[in-house]
């Protein structure tokens, strides 16, 4: 799955943190693409339930509005 954020994101640099990387900051940094967007790709098995949040500059946590579900623990997507 590719995580993608728009160009000129206000919290850049950003990393994706979740149950797939033991909630360790900076293990999956988002890289600036030629079009200015930010992305990183993580491989998941079919049927996985992924919990995650984005961690941005100055320790700012934020959620993905396109996630399948958002609650007090962050985002959830179903693969």
CSV table of N, CA, C and O in Angstrom, one decimal:
chain,number,residue,atom,x,y,z
A,1,UNK,N,0.8,-1.2,0.0
A,1,UNK,CA,0.0,0.0,0.0
A,1,UNK,C,0.9,1.2,0.0
A,1,UNK,O,1.9,1.3,0.7
A,2,UNK,N,0.5,2.2,-0.8
A,2,UNK,CA,1.2,3.5,-0.8
A,2,UNK,C,0.5,4.5,0.0
A,2,UNK,O,-0.7,4.8,-0.3
A,3,UNK,N,1.1,5.1,1.0
A,3,UNK,CA,0.6,6.2,1.7
A,3,UNK,C,1.0,7.5,1.0
A,3,UNK,O,2.1,7.6,0.6
A,4,UNK,N,0.0,8.4,0.8
A,4,UNK,CA,0.3,9.6,0.0
A,4,UNK,C,-0.3,10.8,0.6
A,4,UNK,O,-1.5,10.8,1.1
A,5,UNK,N,0.5,11.9,0.7
A,5,UNK,CA,0.0,13.2,1.1
A,5,UNK,C,0.3,14.2,0.1
A,5,UNK,O,1.2,14.1,-0.8
A,6,UNK,N,-0.5,15.3,0.1
A,6,UNK,CA,-0.4,16.3,-1.0
A,6,UNK,C,0.9,17.1,-0.9
A,6,UNK,O,1.5,17.1,0.2
A,7,UNK,N,1.3,17.7,-2.0
A,7,UNK,CA,2.5,18.5,-2.0
A,7,UNK,C,2.3,19.7,-1.0
A,7,UNK,O,1.2,20.1,-0.7
A,8,UNK,N,3.5,20.2,-0.6
A,8,UNK,CA,3.5,21.3,0.4
A,8,UNK,C,2.8,21.1,1.6
A,8,UNK,O,2.1,22.0,2.2
A,9,UNK,N,2.8,19.8,2.1
A,9,UNK,CA,2.1,19.5,3.3
A,9,UNK,C,2.6,20.3,4.5
A,9,UNK,O,3.9,20.4,4.6
A,10,UNK,N,1.8,20.9,5.3
A,10,UNK,CA,2.3,21.8,6.4
A,10,UNK,C,3.1,21.2,7.5
A,10,UNK,O,3.8,21.9,8.2
A,11,UNK,N,3.0,19.8,7.6
A,11,UNK,CA,3.7,19.2,8.7
A,11,UNK,C,5.0,18.4,8.2
A,11,UNK,O,5.5,17.7,9.0
A,12,UNK,N,5.3,18.6,6.9
A,12,UNK,CA,6.5,17.9,6.4
A,12,UNK,C,7.8,18.3,7.1
A,12,UNK,O,7.9,19.5,7.5
A,13,UNK,N,8.7,17.4,7.4
A,13,UNK,CA,8.7,16.0,7.0
A,13,UNK,C,7.8,15.2,7.8
A,13,UNK,O,7.5,15.5,8.9
A,14,UNK,N,7.3,14.1,7.2
A,14,UNK,CA,6.3,13.2,7.8
A,14,UNK,C,6.8,11.7,7.7
A,14,UNK,O,7.4,11.3,6.7
A,15,UNK,N,6.4,11.0,8.7
A,15,UNK,CA,6.6,9.5,8.7
A,15,UNK,C,5.3,8.8,9.0
A,15,UNK,O,4.4,9.4,9.6
A,16,UNK,N,5.1,7.6,8.5
A,16,UNK,CA,3.9,6.8,8.9
A,16,UNK,C,4.3,5.9,10.0
A,16,UNK,O,5.3,5.2,9.9
A,17,UNK,N,3.5,5.9,11.0
A,17,UNK,CA,3.7,5.1,12.2
A,17,UNK,C,2.5,4.3,12.6
A,17,UNK,O,1.4,4.8,12.5
A,18,UNK,N,2.7,3.0,12.8
A,18,UNK,CA,1.5,2.2,13.1
A,18,UNK,C,1.8,0.8,13.7
A,18,UNK,O,3.0,0.5,14.0
A,19,UNK,N,0.8,-0.1,13.7
A,19,UNK,CA,1.0,-1.4,14.2
A,19,UNK,C,1.9,-2.3,13.4
A,19,UNK,O,2.4,-3.3,13.8
A,20,UNK,N,2.2,-1.9,12.1
A,20,UNK,CA,3.1,-2.6,11.2
A,20,UNK,C,4.6,-2.3,11.5
A,20,UNK,O,5.4,-3.0,11.0
A,21,UNK,N,4.9,-1.3,12.3
A,21,UNK,CA,6.3,-0.9,12.6
A,21,UNK,C,6.4,-0.7,14.1
A,21,UNK,O,7.3,0.0,14.5
A,22,UNK,N,5.5,-1.3,14.9
A,22,UNK,CA,5.6,-1.3,16.3
A,22,UNK,C,5.5,0.2,16.8
A,22,UNK,O,6.1,0.5,17.8
A,23,UNK,N,4.8,1.1,16.1
A,23,UNK,CA,4.6,2.5,16.4
A,23,UNK,C,6.0,3.2,16.6
A,23,UNK,O,6.1,4.1,17.5
A,24,UNK,N,7.0,2.8,15.9
A,24,UNK,CA,8.3,3.4,16.0
A,24,UNK,C,8.4,4.6,15.0
A,24,UNK,O,8.3,4.4,13.8
A,25,UNK,N,8.6,5.8,15.5
A,25,UNK,CA,8.7,7.0,14.7
A,25,UNK,C,9.9,6.9,13.7
A,25,UNK,O,10.9,6.3,14.0
A,26,UNK,N,9.7,7.4,12.5
A,26,UNK,CA,10.7,7.5,11.5
A,26,UNK,C,11.2,6.3,10.8
A,26,UNK,O,12.1,6.3,10.1
A,27,UNK,N,10.5,5.1,11.1
A,27,UNK,CA,10.9,3.9,10.4
A,27,UNK,C,10.4,3.9,9.0
A,27,UNK,O,10.9,3.1,8.1
A,28,UNK,N,9.3,4.6,8.7
A,28,UNK,CA,8.7,4.7,7.3
A,28,UNK,C,8.6,6.2,7.0
A,28,UNK,O,7.4,6.7,7.0
A,29,UNK,N,9.7,6.9,6.7
A,29,UNK,CA,9.6,8.3,6.3
A,29,UNK,C,8.9,8.4,4.9
A,29,UNK,O,9.1,7.6,4.1
A,30,UNK,N,8.2,9.5,4.8
A,30,UNK,CA,7.6,9.8,3.5
A,30,UNK,C,8.6,10.6,2.7
A,30,UNK,O,9.2,11.6,3.2
A,31,UNK,N,8.8,10.2,1.4
A,31,UNK,CA,9.7,10.8,0.5
A,31,UNK,C,9.0,11.7,-0.4
A,31,UNK,O,8.0,11.4,-1.0
A,32,UNK,N,9.7,12.9,-0.7
A,32,UNK,CA,9.1,13.8,-1.7
A,32,UNK,C,9.3,13.3,-3.1
A,32,UNK,O,10.4,12.9,-3.5
A,33,UNK,N,8.2,13.2,-3.8
A,33,UNK,CA,8.2,12.7,-5.2
A,33,UNK,C,8.4,13.9,-6.2
A,33,UNK,O,8.3,15.1,-5.8
A,34,UNK,N,8.7,13.6,-7.4
A,34,UNK,CA,9.0,14.7,-8.4
A,34,UNK,C,7.8,15.7,-8.5
A,34,UNK,O,8.0,16.9,-8.8
A,35,UNK,N,6.6,15.2,-8.3
A,35,UNK,CA,5.4,16.2,-8.4
A,35,UNK,C,5.2,16.9,-7.1
A,35,UNK,O,4.2,17.7,-7.0
A,36,UNK,N,6.0,16.7,-6.1
A,36,UNK,CA,5.9,17.4,-4.8
A,36,UNK,C,5.1,16.7,-3.7
A,36,UNK,O,5.2,17.1,-2.6
A,37,UNK,N,4.4,15.7,-4.1
A,37,UNK,CA,3.6,14.9,-3.1
A,37,UNK,C,4.6,14.1,-2.2
A,37,UNK,O,5.8,13.9,-2.6
A,38,UNK,N,4.1,13.6,-1.1
A,38,UNK,CA,4.9,12.8,-0.2
A,38,UNK,C,4.4,11.4,-0.2
A,38,UNK,O,3.1,11.2,-0.1
A,39,UNK,N,5.2,10.4,-0.2
A,39,UNK,CA,4.7,9.0,-0.2
A,39,UNK,C,5.7,8.0,0.4
A,39,UNK,O,6.9,8.3,0.5
A,40,UNK,N,5.2,6.9,0.8
A,40,UNK,CA,6.0,5.8,1.2
A,40,UNK,C,5.1,4.5,1.0
A,40,UNK,O,3.9,4.6,1.1
A,41,UNK,N,5.8,3.4,0.7
A,41,UNK,CA,5.0,2.2,0.4
A,41,UNK,C,5.4,1.1,1.5
A,41,UNK,O,6.6,1.0,1.8
A,42,UNK,N,4.4,0.5,2.0
A,42,UNK,CA,4.5,-0.6,3.0
A,42,UNK,C,3.8,-1.8,2.4
A,42,UNK,O,2.6,-1.7,2.0
A,43,UNK,N,4.4,-3.0,2.5
A,43,UNK,CA,3.7,-4.2,2.0
A,43,UNK,C,2.9,-4.8,3.2
A,43,UNK,O,3.4,-5.0,4.3
A,44,UNK,N,1.7,-5.2,2.9
A,44,UNK,CA,0.8,-5.9,3.8
A,44,UNK,C,0.2,-7.1,3.2
A,44,UNK,O,0.0,-7.2,2.0
A,45,UNK,N,-0.2,-8.1,4.0
A,45,UNK,CA,-0.9,-9.3,3.6
A,45,UNK,C,-2.3,-9.0,3.4
A,45,UNK,O,-2.9,-8.1,4.1
A,46,UNK,N,-2.9,-9.6,2.4
A,46,UNK,CA,-4.4,-9.5,2.2
A,46,UNK,C,-5.1,-9.9,3.5
A,46,UNK,O,-4.8,-10.9,4.1
A,47,UNK,N,-6.1,-9.1,3.8
A,47,UNK,CA,-6.9,-9.3,5.0
A,47,UNK,C,-6.3,-8.6,6.3
A,47,UNK,O,-6.9,-8.7,7.3
A,48,UNK,N,-5.2,-8.0,6.1
A,48,UNK,CA,-4.6,-7.3,7.3
A,48,UNK,C,-5.5,-6.1,7.7
A,48,UNK,O,-6.1,-5.4,6.9
A,49,UNK,N,-5.5,-5.8,9.0
A,49,UNK,CA,-6.1,-4.6,9.5
A,49,UNK,C,-5.0,-3.7,10.0
A,49,UNK,O,-4.2,-4.1,10.9
A,50,UNK,N,-4.8,-2.6,9.4
A,50,UNK,CA,-3.7,-1.7,9.7
A,50,UNK,C,-4.2,-0.5,10.5
A,50,UNK,O,-5.1,0.2,10.1
A,51,UNK,N,-3.5,-0.2,11.6
A,51,UNK,CA,-3.7,1.0,12.4
A,51,UNK,C,-2.5,1.9,12.2
A,51,UNK,O,-1.4,1.4,12.3
A,52,UNK,N,-2.8,3.2,12.0
A,52,UNK,CA,-1.7,4.1,11.8
A,52,UNK,C,-2.0,5.5,12.1
A,52,UNK,O,-3.2,5.9,12.2
A,53,UNK,N,-1.0,6.3,12.2
A,53,UNK,CA,-1.2,7.8,12.2
A,53,UNK,C,0.1,8.4,11.5
A,53,UNK,O,1.1,7.6,11.3
A,54,UNK,N,0.0,9.6,11.1
A,54,UNK,CA,1.2,10.3,10.6
A,54,UNK,C,1.8,11.1,11.7
A,54,UNK,O,1.1,11.7,12.5
A,55,UNK,N,3.1,11.1,11.6
A,55,UNK,CA,3.9,11.9,12.6
A,55,UNK,C,4.7,13.0,11.8
A,55,UNK,O,5.5,12.6,10.9
A,56,UNK,N,4.4,14.2,12.0
A,56,UNK,CA,5.0,15.3,11.3
A,56,UNK,C,6.0,16.1,12.1
A,56,UNK,O,6.3,15.8,13.3
A,57,UNK,N,6.4,17.2,11.5
A,57,UNK,CA,7.4,18.1,12.1
A,57,UNK,C,6.9,18.5,13.5
A,57,UNK,O,5.7,18.7,13.7
A,58,UNK,N,7.9,18.7,14.4
A,58,UNK,CA,7.6,19.2,15.8
A,58,UNK,C,6.7,18.2,16.5
A,58,UNK,O,6.0,18.6,17.5
A,59,UNK,N,6.7,16.9,16.1
A,59,UNK,CA,5.9,15.9,16.9
A,59,UNK,C,4.4,16.0,16.7
A,59,UNK,O,3.7,15.5,17.5
A,60,UNK,N,4.0,16.6,15.6
A,60,UNK,CA,2.5,16.7,15.3
A,60,UNK,C,2.0,15.4,14.8
A,60,UNK,O,2.5,14.9,13.8
A,61,UNK,N,1.0,14.8,15.5
A,61,UNK,CA,0.3,13.6,15.0
A,61,UNK,C,-0.9,14.0,14.3
A,61,UNK,O,-1.6,15.0,14.7
A,62,UNK,N,-1.2,13.4,13.2
A,62,UNK,CA,-2.5,13.7,12.5
A,62,UNK,C,-2.9,12.4,11.7
A,62,UNK,O,-2.2,11.5,11.5
A,63,UNK,N,-4.2,12.4,11.4
A,63,UNK,CA,-4.9,11.3,10.8
A,63,UNK,C,-5.1,11.5,9.3
A,63,UNK,O,-5.1,12.6,8.8
A,64,UNK,N,-5.4,10.4,8.6
A,64,UNK,CA,-5.7,10.4,7.2
A,64,UNK,C,-7.2,10.4,7.0
A,64,UNK,O,-7.9,9.5,7.3
A,65,UNK,N,-7.8,11.5,6.5
A,65,UNK,CA,-9.2,11.6,6.3
A,65,UNK,C,-9.8,10.5,5.4
A,65,UNK,O,-11.0,10.3,5.4
A,66,UNK,N,-9.0,9.9,4.6
A,66,UNK,CA,-9.4,8.9,3.6
A,66,UNK,C,-9.3,7.4,4.2
A,66,UNK,O,-9.6,6.5,3.5
A,67,UNK,N,-9.0,7.3,5.5
A,67,UNK,CA,-8.9,6.0,6.1
A,67,UNK,C,-10.3,5.4,6.2
A,67,UNK,O,-11.3,6.1,6.1
A,68,UNK,N,-10.4,4.1,6.3
A,68,UNK,CA,-11.6,3.4,6.4
A,68,UNK,C,-12.4,3.7,7.7
A,68,UNK,O,-13.6,3.7,7.8
A,69,UNK,N,-11.6,4.0,8.8
A,69,UNK,CA,-12.2,4.4,10.1
A,69,UNK,C,-11.1,5.2,10.8
A,69,UNK,O,-9.9,5.0,10.7
A,70,UNK,N,-11.6,6.2,11.6
A,70,UNK,CA,-10.8,7.0,12.5
A,70,UNK,C,-11.5,7.1,13.8
A,70,UNK,O,-12.7,7.3,13.9
A,71,UNK,N,-10.7,6.8,14.9
A,71,UNK,CA,-11.2,6.8,16.2
A,71,UNK,C,-10.1,7.4,17.1
A,71,UNK,O,-9.1,8.0,16.6
A,72,UNK,N,-10.3,7.3,18.4
A,72,UNK,CA,-9.4,7.9,19.4
A,72,UNK,C,-7.9,7.3,19.3
A,72,UNK,O,-7.0,7.9,19.8
A,73,UNK,N,-7.8,6.2,18.7
A,73,UNK,CA,-6.5,5.5,18.5
A,73,UNK,C,-5.8,5.8,17.2
A,73,UNK,O,-4.8,5.3,16.8
A,74,UNK,N,-6.5,6.6,16.3
A,74,UNK,CA,-6.0,6.9,15.0
A,74,UNK,C,-6.8,6.3,13.9
A,74,UNK,O,-8.0,6.1,14.0
A,75,UNK,N,-6.1,6.0,12.8
A,75,UNK,CA,-6.7,5.5,11.6
A,75,UNK,C,-6.7,4.0,11.5
A,75,UNK,O,-5.8,3.4,12.1
A,76,UNK,N,-7.6,3.5,10.7
A,76,UNK,CA,-7.7,2.0,10.5
A,76,UNK,C,-8.0,1.8,9.0
A,76,UNK,O,-8.9,2.5,8.5
A,77,UNK,N,-7.3,0.9,8.4
A,77,UNK,CA,-7.6,0.5,7.0
A,77,UNK,C,-7.6,-1.0,6.9
A,77,UNK,O,-6.9,-1.7,7.7
A,78,UNK,N,-8.5,-1.5,6.0
A,78,UNK,CA,-8.6,-2.9,5.8
A,78,UNK,C,-8.0,-3.3,4.5
A,78,UNK,O,-8.4,-2.7,3.5
A,79,UNK,N,-7.0,-4.1,4.4
A,79,UNK,CA,-6.4,-4.5,3.2
A,79,UNK,C,-7.1,-5.7,2.6
A,79,UNK,O,-7.5,-6.6,3.2
